[in-house]
């Protein structure tokens, strides 16, 4: 663990453009498609980050962060903490850089994420959610050795995610609102950094599940908050137990608000994407669409970022089968 952390500072547009070049050979420039719902619904477009090689946006940040490590840091190997998607991203980037990778993984992560991390060569240390969250704060964990790559509170990681914003503005310049799910806050900080630098009038909104909504509480209170009624759910890639003070510093100047959605609304959004666009989304990936469908983000055009599609197919089938039509 570093004795002193890098001071939180804005992500500069030049850094984002450099990150785009740096990760271009690793990531996919994902499509942005219109969701055809009819005249009674907002104009919604889906940014399909579930189509990345690891089926989640985290590859962007991981590829940039690992590429920028000093040679001495890479030689030590890398490790991270994850519910699955960041672990896959760091493992993928580490394998490409030919360095060992360890992931302290939340033990309830979907089997699909666990198997993918193993297939990418990562050594896994399963722990309960609250232990992993504490390790994220401490930036250390017994038995995890090497250079720590934080899965959201890392300047270079966030700069990688910011490349999504460039693609959104190129493919949908008429966008009025961008919605991203909030877990640790790295995705929305990255995308917000790009959008506010180039088109500051576009609104940046977060989306969280009702069972884990510390960011919405933080924006309501004006300071970083702990969500005392936190409950685990199938939305495992978003909705933390708290907002870290450093991430609050990053998000506050860039994010215009946060929409909280129910688990039922999230399941309906997953089902809608499957029916209308043949898209498999994990719970966190469906939060922005669920938020857009509440009407609280206006009539659009709204870009909802489908952050990932890593979900066991049996679980996915159960969830969309139980969703109210």
XYZ file of C-alpha atoms in Angstrom:
325
model
C 0.000 0.000 0.000
C 1.411 3.437 -0.908
C 2.221 5.639 2.061
C 0.598 8.590 0.317
C -2.142 8.423 -2.284
C -2.071 10.519 -5.423
C -4.058 13.716 -4.930
C -7.481 13.605 -6.559
C -7.413 15.768 -9.676
C -9.596 16.185 -12.770
C -9.095 13.838 -15.731
C -7.775 16.055 -18.516
C -9.098 15.686 -22.064
C -5.545 15.131 -23.324
C -5.206 12.132 -20.966
C -8.463 10.686 -22.285
C -7.352 11.038 -25.915
C -4.020 9.392 -25.061
C -5.838 6.561 -23.286
C -7.957 6.000 -26.369
C -4.857 5.440 -28.487
C -3.218 3.311 -25.799
C -6.091 0.845 -25.405
C -7.345 0.791 -29.001
C -5.783 -2.600 -29.795
C -7.237 -4.181 -26.637
C -10.830 -2.952 -26.420
C -13.773 -2.898 -28.826
C -15.300 0.365 -29.991
C -18.764 -0.678 -28.931
C -21.941 0.153 -30.875
C -24.577 2.612 -29.736
C -28.059 1.474 -30.768
C -31.518 3.006 -30.511
C -34.005 1.066 -28.401
C -37.257 1.116 -30.357
C -40.047 1.406 -27.792
C -42.618 3.586 -29.508
C -43.924 7.160 -29.108
C -45.007 6.768 -25.481
C -41.439 6.254 -24.269
C -38.340 8.452 -24.078
C -35.796 8.345 -26.913
C -33.266 5.883 -25.477
C -29.988 4.684 -26.996
C -27.937 1.845 -25.516
C -24.127 1.985 -25.313
C -23.261 -1.714 -25.470
C -20.222 -2.184 -23.242
C -21.439 -5.761 -22.665
C -19.808 -6.476 -26.039
C -16.246 -5.927 -24.798
C -13.967 -9.022 -24.886
C -14.680 -9.552 -21.159
C -18.345 -8.512 -21.646
C -17.900 -5.435 -19.451
C -16.585 -1.875 -19.638
C -13.901 -2.492 -16.988
C -11.458 -3.639 -19.668
C -11.006 -0.020 -20.753
C -9.771 1.153 -17.370
C -7.759 -1.975 -16.644
C -5.966 -1.869 -19.998
C -5.002 1.764 -19.486
C -3.947 1.344 -15.843
C -1.820 -1.767 -16.438
C -0.186 -0.226 -19.528
C 0.883 2.813 -17.489
C 2.487 0.836 -14.658
C 6.250 1.141 -14.405
C 8.205 -1.924 -15.510
C 9.220 -2.561 -11.890
C 5.537 -2.506 -10.845
C 4.516 -4.958 -13.579
C 7.327 -7.342 -12.670
C 5.897 -7.678 -9.166
C 2.583 -8.817 -10.625
C -0.753 -7.078 -10.090
C -3.772 -7.641 -7.881
C -7.220 -6.118 -7.522
C -10.523 -6.501 -5.659
C -13.673 -7.295 -7.586
C -17.171 -8.706 -7.842
C -15.992 -10.063 -11.174
C -15.803 -7.468 -13.926
C -12.789 -5.468 -12.720
C -11.085 -8.771 -11.932
C -11.626 -9.941 -15.492
C -10.388 -6.632 -16.867
C -7.187 -6.613 -14.825
C -6.593 -10.328 -15.491
C -7.065 -9.785 -19.245
C -4.687 -6.802 -19.305
C -2.172 -8.620 -17.092
C -2.177 -11.685 -19.333
C -1.550 -9.464 -22.340
C 1.375 -7.853 -20.468
C 2.622 -11.315 -19.380
C 2.426 -10.545 -15.652
C 0.776 -12.605 -12.872
C -2.560 -11.451 -11.477
C -4.410 -12.086 -8.214
C -8.034 -11.123 -7.571
C -9.597 -10.801 -4.133
C -13.070 -11.750 -5.319
C -16.435 -11.450 -3.605
C -17.419 -15.050 -2.892
C -20.992 -14.580 -4.138
C -19.841 -13.436 -7.604
C -21.641 -15.243 -10.447
C -20.026 -18.504 -11.547
C -19.615 -17.074 -15.053
C -17.350 -14.299 -13.695
C -15.395 -16.709 -11.491
C -14.739 -19.114 -14.362
C -13.710 -16.315 -16.728
C -11.169 -14.940 -14.247
C -9.712 -18.412 -13.794
C -9.569 -18.908 -17.551
C -7.634 -15.639 -17.852
C -5.035 -17.018 -15.467
C -5.926 -15.095 -12.313
C -5.323 -16.516 -8.850
C -8.520 -16.008 -6.839
C -8.939 -15.286 -3.122
C -12.698 -15.521 -2.321
C -13.955 -13.305 0.545
C -17.322 -12.016 1.847
C -18.598 -8.714 0.432
C -17.947 -6.665 3.572
C -14.359 -7.968 3.757
C -13.782 -6.978 0.135
C -15.264 -3.509 0.713
C -12.960 -2.994 3.705
C -9.966 -4.121 1.607
C -10.939 -1.529 -1.011
C -10.679 1.152 1.665
C -7.435 -0.247 3.090
C -5.865 -1.011 -0.314
C -4.344 -4.122 1.179
C -5.246 -7.738 1.887
C -3.236 -10.563 3.480
C -1.939 -12.947 0.836
C -2.441 -10.543 -2.076
C 1.002 -9.506 -3.268
C 2.277 -7.267 -6.041
C 1.127 -3.909 -7.349
C -2.425 -3.008 -6.346
C -4.699 -1.762 -9.128
C -7.736 -0.138 -7.509
C -10.896 -1.033 -9.467
C -12.312 2.490 -9.325
C -10.271 4.974 -7.237
C -7.408 5.099 -9.748
C -6.752 8.050 -12.060
C -5.550 5.942 -14.994
C -8.358 3.417 -14.586
C -10.914 6.225 -14.778
C -9.188 7.794 -17.801
C -9.656 4.494 -19.629
C -13.393 4.520 -18.870
C -13.586 8.117 -20.068
C -13.034 6.910 -23.643
C -16.669 5.772 -23.613
C -17.664 9.432 -23.522
C -15.743 10.177 -26.720
C -17.613 7.428 -28.555
C -21.008 8.568 -27.235
C -20.469 12.130 -28.492
C -19.308 10.889 -31.894
C -22.225 8.475 -32.362
C -25.012 10.476 -30.708
C -24.129 14.196 -30.752
C -27.780 15.089 -30.009
C -27.637 13.389 -26.585
C -29.209 15.365 -23.726
C -28.606 12.898 -20.852
C -26.129 10.083 -20.172
C -26.981 7.580 -17.437
C -24.390 5.231 -15.891
C -24.725 2.821 -12.998
C -22.713 3.671 -9.875
C -20.798 1.070 -7.908
C -17.517 2.607 -6.859
C -18.027 5.613 -9.142
C -15.226 5.097 -11.664
C -17.463 4.657 -14.721
C -19.590 7.760 -14.167
C -16.517 9.832 -13.240
C -14.760 8.809 -16.435
C -17.697 9.377 -18.758
C -18.598 12.594 -16.948
C -15.039 13.893 -17.340
C -15.281 13.616 -21.118
C -18.845 14.853 -21.524
C -18.464 17.885 -19.251
C -15.195 18.864 -20.970
C -16.722 18.782 -24.458
C -20.496 19.248 -24.041
C -21.110 20.559 -20.503
C -24.830 21.090 -21.076
C -25.399 17.316 -21.302
C -26.662 15.927 -17.997
C -24.775 13.087 -16.294
C -26.985 10.958 -14.059
C -26.196 7.933 -11.921
C -28.388 4.877 -11.381
C -28.470 2.679 -8.281
C -30.690 -0.107 -6.936
C -32.967 0.658 -3.996
C -31.121 -1.955 -1.911
C -27.772 -0.177 -2.241
C -27.961 3.533 -3.025
C -25.189 5.432 -1.210
C -24.534 7.814 -4.121
C -28.154 9.014 -4.259
C -28.021 9.536 -0.499
C -24.712 11.388 -0.827
C -26.072 13.765 -3.481
C -29.154 14.373 -1.327
C -27.022 15.096 1.769
C -24.206 16.932 -0.002
C -21.468 14.727 1.426
C -20.252 11.113 1.083
C -22.583 8.744 2.932
C -22.789 5.154 4.107
C -25.908 3.224 3.078
C -26.941 1.626 6.357
C -29.754 -0.503 4.884
C -27.478 -2.133 2.287
C -28.688 -5.535 1.092
C -27.096 -7.904 -1.438
C -29.041 -8.616 -4.621
C -28.609 -9.857 -8.183
C -27.305 -6.346 -8.964
C -23.797 -7.321 -7.866
C -21.804 -4.896 -10.032
C -23.298 -1.644 -8.713
C -24.557 -0.204 -5.477
C -21.822 -0.098 -2.856
C -22.065 0.081 0.903
C -20.782 3.642 0.923
C -19.305 6.407 -1.212
C -15.584 6.745 -0.577
C -14.614 10.361 0.210
C -12.047 10.394 -2.630
C -14.672 9.187 -5.105
C -17.083 11.844 -3.854
C -14.408 14.438 -4.700
C -14.216 12.972 -8.194
C -17.961 12.628 -8.834
C -19.406 15.754 -7.249
C -18.270 18.275 -9.925
C -19.346 16.016 -12.798
C -22.596 14.299 -11.828
C -25.940 16.099 -11.933
C -27.902 13.624 -9.829
C -28.788 10.003 -9.217
C -31.919 7.934 -9.901
C -32.804 5.031 -7.615
C -34.720 2.134 -9.164
C -36.391 -0.934 -7.696
C -35.176 -4.474 -8.285
C -38.409 -5.154 -10.162
C -37.759 -2.180 -12.487
C -34.247 -3.520 -13.059
C -35.555 -6.980 -13.968
C -38.048 -5.404 -16.367
C -35.239 -3.454 -18.032
C -33.227 -6.675 -18.446
C -36.263 -8.342 -20.006
C -36.990 -5.382 -22.278
C -33.440 -5.388 -23.681
C -33.637 -9.121 -24.289
C -37.012 -8.840 -26.045
C -36.498 -5.657 -28.058
C -32.766 -5.724 -28.836
C -31.631 -9.301 -28.053
C -29.190 -7.993 -25.456
C -28.094 -9.979 -22.399
C -27.396 -7.553 -19.557
C -26.392 -8.185 -15.974
C -28.278 -6.315 -13.267
C -25.869 -3.378 -13.052
C -25.952 -3.015 -16.830
C -29.741 -2.650 -16.794
C -29.922 0.044 -14.092
C -29.459 2.986 -16.519
C -32.272 1.774 -18.780
C -34.498 1.218 -15.752
C -33.677 4.773 -14.639
C -34.457 6.182 -18.096
C -37.826 4.409 -18.133
C -38.898 6.139 -14.892
C -39.245 9.374 -16.883
C -37.019 11.200 -14.376
C -34.347 11.805 -17.019
C -36.748 13.463 -19.474
C -37.598 12.516 -23.037
C -34.041 12.367 -24.345
C -32.202 11.518 -26.389
C -30.859 9.519 -23.425
C -27.821 7.263 -23.619
C -28.019 4.377 -21.152
C -24.662 2.644 -20.696
C -25.080 -1.150 -20.606
C -21.982 -1.657 -18.500
C -21.827 -5.441 -18.619
C -23.453 -8.736 -19.542
C -21.706 -11.137 -17.182
C -24.524 -13.112 -15.629
C -25.168 -16.840 -15.401
C -27.690 -17.696 -18.107
C -29.830 -19.752 -15.742
C -30.045 -16.793 -13.366
C -30.735 -14.417 -16.255
C -33.595 -16.631 -17.461
C -35.059 -16.798 -13.945
C -34.907 -13.031 -13.509
C -36.466 -12.035 -16.809
C -39.017 -14.861 -16.470
C -40.136 -13.443 -13.121
C -40.204 -9.824 -14.338
C -43.651 -8.341 -14.662
C -44.382 -7.664 -18.336
